[in-house]
Amino acid sequence: MTLPVPIEFRLPEGWLPADPESGGAMGVAFAAVHPRPHAGFTANITIDGEYRPDATSLGHLADESVERLREVAESVVVTDRREVGSPDTPALIQRLAFSTGDGDARRDLVQSQVYLSMLDIADSRKRAVVRLALTASPAQHDTVLGDFQDFVRTVRPGTGTEI
C-alpha cells in the first residue's frame, strides 16, 4: 500500500523498519518494530491512510477503525479519545484495548492511534487522512509510548520522494 500523500518522518532510536506484509499488517504503507519483544509480542508502529473527499469527521473515521478491529479482535474497548490540533490541522488520538488470538491462546494488546488530516501539497482540494498506530502489550505500552509520541511529532507533509 502507498499513502495518498507523501509524508516525512523520523523513527525513534532503535526502532527497525519492517515488511508490513510479512508481519501480517495488510493495508499498511509502513511498519517498524521495537528491538525488544515483550511477553512474546513485538511492539510496532504502522502508518496507513486514504483520500477522504467527503467531510467525514476524524471521530467518525476513528469509529470505523474500531469496527474494523472488532472484525478480527475481541473485547475492543476505546479507553481514551481526544480531538487535538487546530482547525487548520485537525487531529484525533484514541487508545484501544483489545484481545486477539486463536483458540485458547489469547493476547491482550493496547493500541494508540493518531489520525492526521492533511491536504495534498500538489492539490489543496484533496484531503487525506493518515493514521499512525502503536500496538504493544499492556505492560510495554507505556514504556514505548514516549517513542511513539516523539515519532508523531516528526510526521509532516512530504515533497513526493518519501513514503
PDB file of C-alpha atoms in Angstrom:
ATOM      1  CA  MET A   1       0.000   0.000   0.000  1.00  0.00           C
ATOM      2  CA  THR A   2       1.093   3.559  -0.596  1.00  0.00           C
ATOM      3  CA  LEU A   3      -0.125   6.630   1.222  1.00  0.00           C
ATOM      4  CA  PRO A   4      -2.418   9.103  -0.546  1.00  0.00           C
ATOM      5  CA  VAL A   5       0.010  11.928   0.240  1.00  0.00           C
ATOM      6  CA  PRO A   6       3.764  11.776   0.754  1.00  0.00           C
ATOM      7  CA  ILE A   7       4.992  12.283   4.300  1.00  0.00           C
ATOM      8  CA  GLU A   8       8.324  12.636   6.052  1.00  0.00           C
ATOM      9  CA  PHE A   9       9.106  11.226   9.473  1.00  0.00           C
ATOM     10  CA  ARG A  10      11.940  10.026  11.673  1.00  0.00           C
ATOM     11  CA  LEU A  11      11.825   6.704  13.505  1.00  0.00           C
ATOM     12  CA  PRO A  12      12.687   6.682  17.198  1.00  0.00           C
ATOM     13  CA  GLU A  13      16.199   5.471  18.008  1.00  0.00           C
ATOM     14  CA  GLY A  14      16.463   1.685  17.901  1.00  0.00           C
ATOM     15  CA  TRP A  15      13.172   1.047  16.064  1.00  0.00           C
ATOM     16  CA  LEU A  16      13.625  -1.003  12.889  1.00  0.00           C
ATOM     17  CA  PRO A  17      11.705  -0.765   9.611  1.00  0.00           C
ATOM     18  CA  ALA A  18       9.775  -3.980   8.896  1.00  0.00           C
ATOM     19  CA  ASP A  19       7.930  -5.525   5.982  1.00  0.00           C
ATOM     20  CA  PRO A  20       4.237  -4.947   6.808  1.00  0.00           C
ATOM     21  CA  GLU A  21       3.020  -7.981   4.860  1.00  0.00           C
ATOM     22  CA  SER A  22       5.422 -10.438   6.475  1.00  0.00           C
ATOM     23  CA  GLY A  23       4.185  -9.242   9.886  1.00  0.00           C
ATOM     24  CA  GLY A  24       0.547  -9.680   8.890  1.00  0.00           C
ATOM     25  CA  ALA A  25      -0.164  -5.939   8.669  1.00  0.00           C
ATOM     26  CA  MET A  26      -2.091  -5.888   5.414  1.00  0.00           C
ATOM     27  CA  GLY A  27      -3.123  -2.478   4.057  1.00  0.00           C
ATOM     28  CA  VAL A  28      -0.248  -0.726   5.811  1.00  0.00           C
ATOM     29  CA  ALA A  29       2.135   1.580   3.952  1.00  0.00           C
ATOM     30  CA  PHE A  30       4.934   1.424   6.533  1.00  0.00           C
ATOM     31  CA  ALA A  31       5.776  -0.576   9.642  1.00  0.00           C
ATOM     32  CA  ALA A  32       8.530  -0.503  12.237  1.00  0.00           C
ATOM     33  CA  VAL A  33       9.216  -2.784  15.186  1.00  0.00           C
ATOM     34  CA  HIS A  34      10.708  -2.263  18.617  1.00  0.00           C
ATOM     35  CA  PRO A  35      14.055  -4.056  19.050  1.00  0.00           C
ATOM     36  CA  ARG A  36      12.968  -5.872  22.242  1.00  0.00           C
ATOM     37  CA  PRO A  37       9.812  -8.022  22.244  1.00  0.00           C
ATOM     38  CA  HIS A  38       7.844  -8.230  25.495  1.00  0.00           C
ATOM     39  CA  ALA A  39       5.855 -11.258  26.627  1.00  0.00           C
ATOM     40  CA  GLY A  40       6.145 -12.794  23.169  1.00  0.00           C
ATOM     41  CA  PHE A  41       4.873  -9.710  21.319  1.00  0.00           C
ATOM     42  CA  THR A  42       6.893  -7.138  19.391  1.00  0.00           C
ATOM     43  CA  ALA A  43       5.641  -3.573  19.773  1.00  0.00           C
ATOM     44  CA  ASN A  44       5.130  -1.956  16.387  1.00  0.00           C
ATOM     45  CA  ILE A  45       4.346   1.319  14.695  1.00  0.00           C
ATOM     46  CA  THR A  46       2.303   1.331  11.498  1.00  0.00           C
ATOM     47  CA  ILE A  47       1.234   4.012   9.034  1.00  0.00           C
ATOM     48  CA  ASP A  48      -1.723   3.871   6.660  1.00  0.00           C
ATOM     49  CA  GLY A  49      -4.056   6.380   5.089  1.00  0.00           C
ATOM     50  CA  GLU A  50      -6.624   7.188   2.463  1.00  0.00           C
ATOM     51  CA  TYR A  51      -8.085  10.064   0.470  1.00  0.00           C
ATOM     52  CA  ARG A  52     -11.291  11.357   2.001  1.00  0.00           C
ATOM     53  CA  PRO A  53     -13.020  13.676  -0.467  1.00  0.00           C
ATOM     54  CA  ASP A  54     -16.001  13.947   1.864  1.00  0.00           C
ATOM     55  CA  ALA A  55     -16.276  15.935   5.089  1.00  0.00           C
ATOM     56  CA  THR A  56     -16.302  12.850   7.302  1.00  0.00           C
ATOM     57  CA  SER A  57     -15.105  13.782  10.777  1.00  0.00           C
ATOM     58  CA  LEU A  58     -11.987  12.263  12.281  1.00  0.00           C
ATOM     59  CA  GLY A  59     -14.217  10.904  15.055  1.00  0.00           C
ATOM     60  CA  HIS A  60     -16.300   9.010  12.512  1.00  0.00           C
ATOM     61  CA  LEU A  61     -13.144   7.634  10.876  1.00  0.00           C
ATOM     62  CA  ALA A  62     -11.901   6.524  14.309  1.00  0.00           C
ATOM     63  CA  ASP A  63     -15.262   4.783  14.890  1.00  0.00           C
ATOM     64  CA  GLU A  64     -14.827   2.977  11.557  1.00  0.00           C
ATOM     65  CA  SER A  65     -11.374   1.836  12.665  1.00  0.00           C
ATOM     66  CA  VAL A  66     -12.807   0.434  15.905  1.00  0.00           C
ATOM     67  CA  GLU A  67     -15.435  -1.505  13.942  1.00  0.00           C
ATOM     68  CA  ARG A  68     -12.792  -2.946  11.575  1.00  0.00           C
ATOM     69  CA  LEU A  69     -10.743  -4.066  14.583  1.00  0.00           C
ATOM     70  CA  ARG A  70     -13.815  -5.723  16.076  1.00  0.00           C
ATOM     71  CA  GLU A  71     -13.970  -7.929  12.961  1.00  0.00           C
ATOM     72  CA  VAL A  72     -10.620  -9.536  13.875  1.00  0.00           C
ATOM     73  CA  ALA A  73     -10.256  -8.976  17.628  1.00  0.00           C
ATOM     74  CA  GLU A  74     -12.300  -9.449  20.768  1.00  0.00           C
ATOM     75  CA  SER A  75     -13.234  -7.141  23.597  1.00  0.00           C
ATOM     76  CA  VAL A  76     -12.319  -3.949  21.725  1.00  0.00           C
ATOM     77  CA  VAL A  77     -12.718  -1.012  24.110  1.00  0.00           C
ATOM     78  CA  VAL A  78     -11.988   2.659  23.428  1.00  0.00           C
ATOM     79  CA  THR A  79     -10.234   3.730  26.628  1.00  0.00           C
ATOM     80  CA  ASP A  80      -9.465   7.313  25.572  1.00  0.00           C
ATOM     81  CA  ARG A  81     -10.316   9.633  22.678  1.00  0.00           C
ATOM     82  CA  ARG A  82      -9.466  13.303  22.191  1.00  0.00           C
ATOM     83  CA  GLU A  83      -9.512  15.802  19.366  1.00  0.00           C
ATOM     84  CA  VAL A  84      -6.269  17.747  19.194  1.00  0.00           C
ATOM     85  CA  GLY A  85      -4.553  20.066  16.760  1.00  0.00           C
ATOM     86  CA  SER A  86      -6.078  23.205  15.287  1.00  0.00           C
ATOM     87  CA  PRO A  87      -8.868  23.985  12.810  1.00  0.00           C
ATOM     88  CA  ASP A  88      -6.235  24.161  10.050  1.00  0.00           C
ATOM     89  CA  THR A  89      -4.530  20.914  11.086  1.00  0.00           C
ATOM     90  CA  PRO A  90      -7.067  18.786  12.944  1.00  0.00           C
ATOM     91  CA  ALA A  91      -6.025  15.528  14.570  1.00  0.00           C
ATOM     92  CA  LEU A  92      -7.564  12.916  16.813  1.00  0.00           C
ATOM     93  CA  ILE A  93      -5.947  10.483  19.219  1.00  0.00           C
ATOM     94  CA  GLN A  94      -7.508   7.382  20.673  1.00  0.00           C
ATOM     95  CA  ARG A  95      -6.372   4.429  22.733  1.00  0.00           C
ATOM     96  CA  LEU A  96      -7.874   0.971  22.317  1.00  0.00           C
ATOM     97  CA  ALA A  97      -7.588  -2.145  24.460  1.00  0.00           C
ATOM     98  CA  PHE A  98      -8.384  -5.479  22.831  1.00  0.00           C
ATOM     99  CA  SER A  99      -7.712  -9.201  22.817  1.00  0.00           C
ATOM    100  CA  THR A 100      -6.649 -11.290  19.873  1.00  0.00           C
ATOM    101  CA  GLY A 101      -5.541 -14.843  19.191  1.00  0.00           C
ATOM    102  CA  ASP A 102      -6.622 -18.323  18.188  1.00  0.00           C
ATOM    103  CA  GLY A 103      -8.317 -20.925  20.338  1.00  0.00           C
ATOM    104  CA  ASP A 104      -7.176 -20.745  23.947  1.00  0.00           C
ATOM    105  CA  ALA A 105      -4.120 -18.610  23.146  1.00  0.00           C
ATOM    106  CA  ARG A 106      -5.312 -15.067  23.824  1.00  0.00           C
ATOM    107  CA  ARG A 107      -3.164 -11.955  23.864  1.00  0.00           C
ATOM    108  CA  ASP A 108      -4.200  -8.637  25.371  1.00  0.00           C
ATOM    109  CA  LEU A 109      -2.912  -5.605  23.463  1.00  0.00           C
ATOM    110  CA  VAL A 110      -3.134  -1.832  23.601  1.00  0.00           C
ATOM    111  CA  GLN A 111      -3.139   0.375  20.511  1.00  0.00           C
ATOM    112  CA  SER A 112      -2.674   4.141  20.432  1.00  0.00           C
ATOM    113  CA  GLN A 113      -3.867   5.725  17.199  1.00  0.00           C
ATOM    114  CA  VAL A 114      -3.307   9.217  15.818  1.00  0.00           C
ATOM    115  CA  TYR A 115      -5.398  10.487  12.907  1.00  0.00           C
ATOM    116  CA  LEU A 116      -3.949  13.406  10.946  1.00  0.00           C
ATOM    117  CA  SER A 117      -5.965  15.317   8.365  1.00  0.00           C
ATOM    118  CA  MET A 118      -3.643  16.575   5.623  1.00  0.00           C
ATOM    119  CA  LEU A 119      -4.145  18.472   2.412  1.00  0.00           C
ATOM    120  CA  ASP A 120      -2.293  17.283  -0.663  1.00  0.00           C
ATOM    121  CA  ILE A 121       0.519  19.792  -1.283  1.00  0.00           C
ATOM    122  CA  ALA A 122       0.054  19.428  -5.058  1.00  0.00           C
ATOM    123  CA  ASP A 123      -3.763  19.876  -4.913  1.00  0.00           C
ATOM    124  CA  SER A 124      -5.194  21.501  -1.788  1.00  0.00           C
ATOM    125  CA  ARG A 125      -8.707  20.371  -2.773  1.00  0.00           C
ATOM    126  CA  LYS A 126      -7.667  16.810  -1.928  1.00  0.00           C
ATOM    127  CA  ARG A 127      -7.875  15.800   1.729  1.00  0.00           C
ATOM    128  CA  ALA A 128      -6.140  12.739   3.048  1.00  0.00           C
ATOM    129  CA  VAL A 129      -6.273  11.157   6.464  1.00  0.00           C
ATOM    130  CA  VAL A 130      -3.131   9.445   7.715  1.00  0.00           C
ATOM    131  CA  ARG A 131      -3.350   7.046  10.649  1.00  0.00           C
ATOM    132  CA  LEU A 132      -0.340   6.343  12.840  1.00  0.00           C
ATOM    133  CA  ALA A 133      -0.659   3.444  15.271  1.00  0.00           C
ATOM    134  CA  LEU A 134       1.403   1.992  18.091  1.00  0.00           C
ATOM    135  CA  THR A 135       0.497  -1.545  19.186  1.00  0.00           C
ATOM    136  CA  ALA A 136       2.092  -3.124  22.252  1.00  0.00           C
ATOM    137  CA  SER A 137       1.428  -5.405  25.184  1.00  0.00           C
ATOM    138  CA  PRO A 138      -0.275  -3.608  28.090  1.00  0.00           C
ATOM    139  CA  ALA A 139       2.889  -3.885  30.215  1.00  0.00           C
ATOM    140  CA  GLN A 140       5.138  -2.438  27.479  1.00  0.00           C
ATOM    141  CA  HIS A 141       2.774   0.180  26.066  1.00  0.00           C
ATOM    142  CA  ASP A 142       3.590   2.988  28.475  1.00  0.00           C
ATOM    143  CA  THR A 143       7.318   2.239  28.099  1.00  0.00           C
ATOM    144  CA  VAL A 144       7.257   2.738  24.311  1.00  0.00           C
ATOM    145  CA  LEU A 145       4.572   5.453  24.242  1.00  0.00           C
ATOM    146  CA  GLY A 146       7.188   8.216  24.572  1.00  0.00           C
ATOM    147  CA  ASP A 147       8.975   6.873  21.485  1.00  0.00           C
ATOM    148  CA  PHE A 148       5.671   6.916  19.601  1.00  0.00           C
ATOM    149  CA  GLN A 149       4.930  10.479  20.699  1.00  0.00           C
ATOM    150  CA  ASP A 150       8.399  11.541  19.540  1.00  0.00           C
ATOM    151  CA  PHE A 151       7.744   9.800  16.206  1.00  0.00           C
ATOM    152  CA  VAL A 152       4.359  11.533  15.757  1.00  0.00           C
ATOM    153  CA  ARG A 153       5.988  14.936  16.312  1.00  0.00           C
ATOM    154  CA  THR A 154       8.284  14.304  13.314  1.00  0.00           C
ATOM    155  CA  VAL A 155       5.497  13.474  10.819  1.00  0.00           C
ATOM    156  CA  ARG A 156       4.883  16.200   8.248  1.00  0.00           C
ATOM    157  CA  PRO A 157       3.780  16.528   4.615  1.00  0.00           C
ATOM    158  CA  GLY A 158       6.490  15.470   2.208  1.00  0.00           C
ATOM    159  CA  THR A 159       7.652  16.556  -1.189  1.00  0.00           C
ATOM    160  CA  GLY A 160       6.914  13.322  -3.020  1.00  0.00           C
ATOM    161  CA  THR A 161      10.217  11.478  -2.607  1.00  0.00           C
ATOM    162  CA  GLU A 162       9.354   9.931   0.767  1.00  0.00           C
ATOM    163  CA  ILE A 163       6.772   7.372   1.821  1.00  0.00           C
TER     164      ILE A 163
END
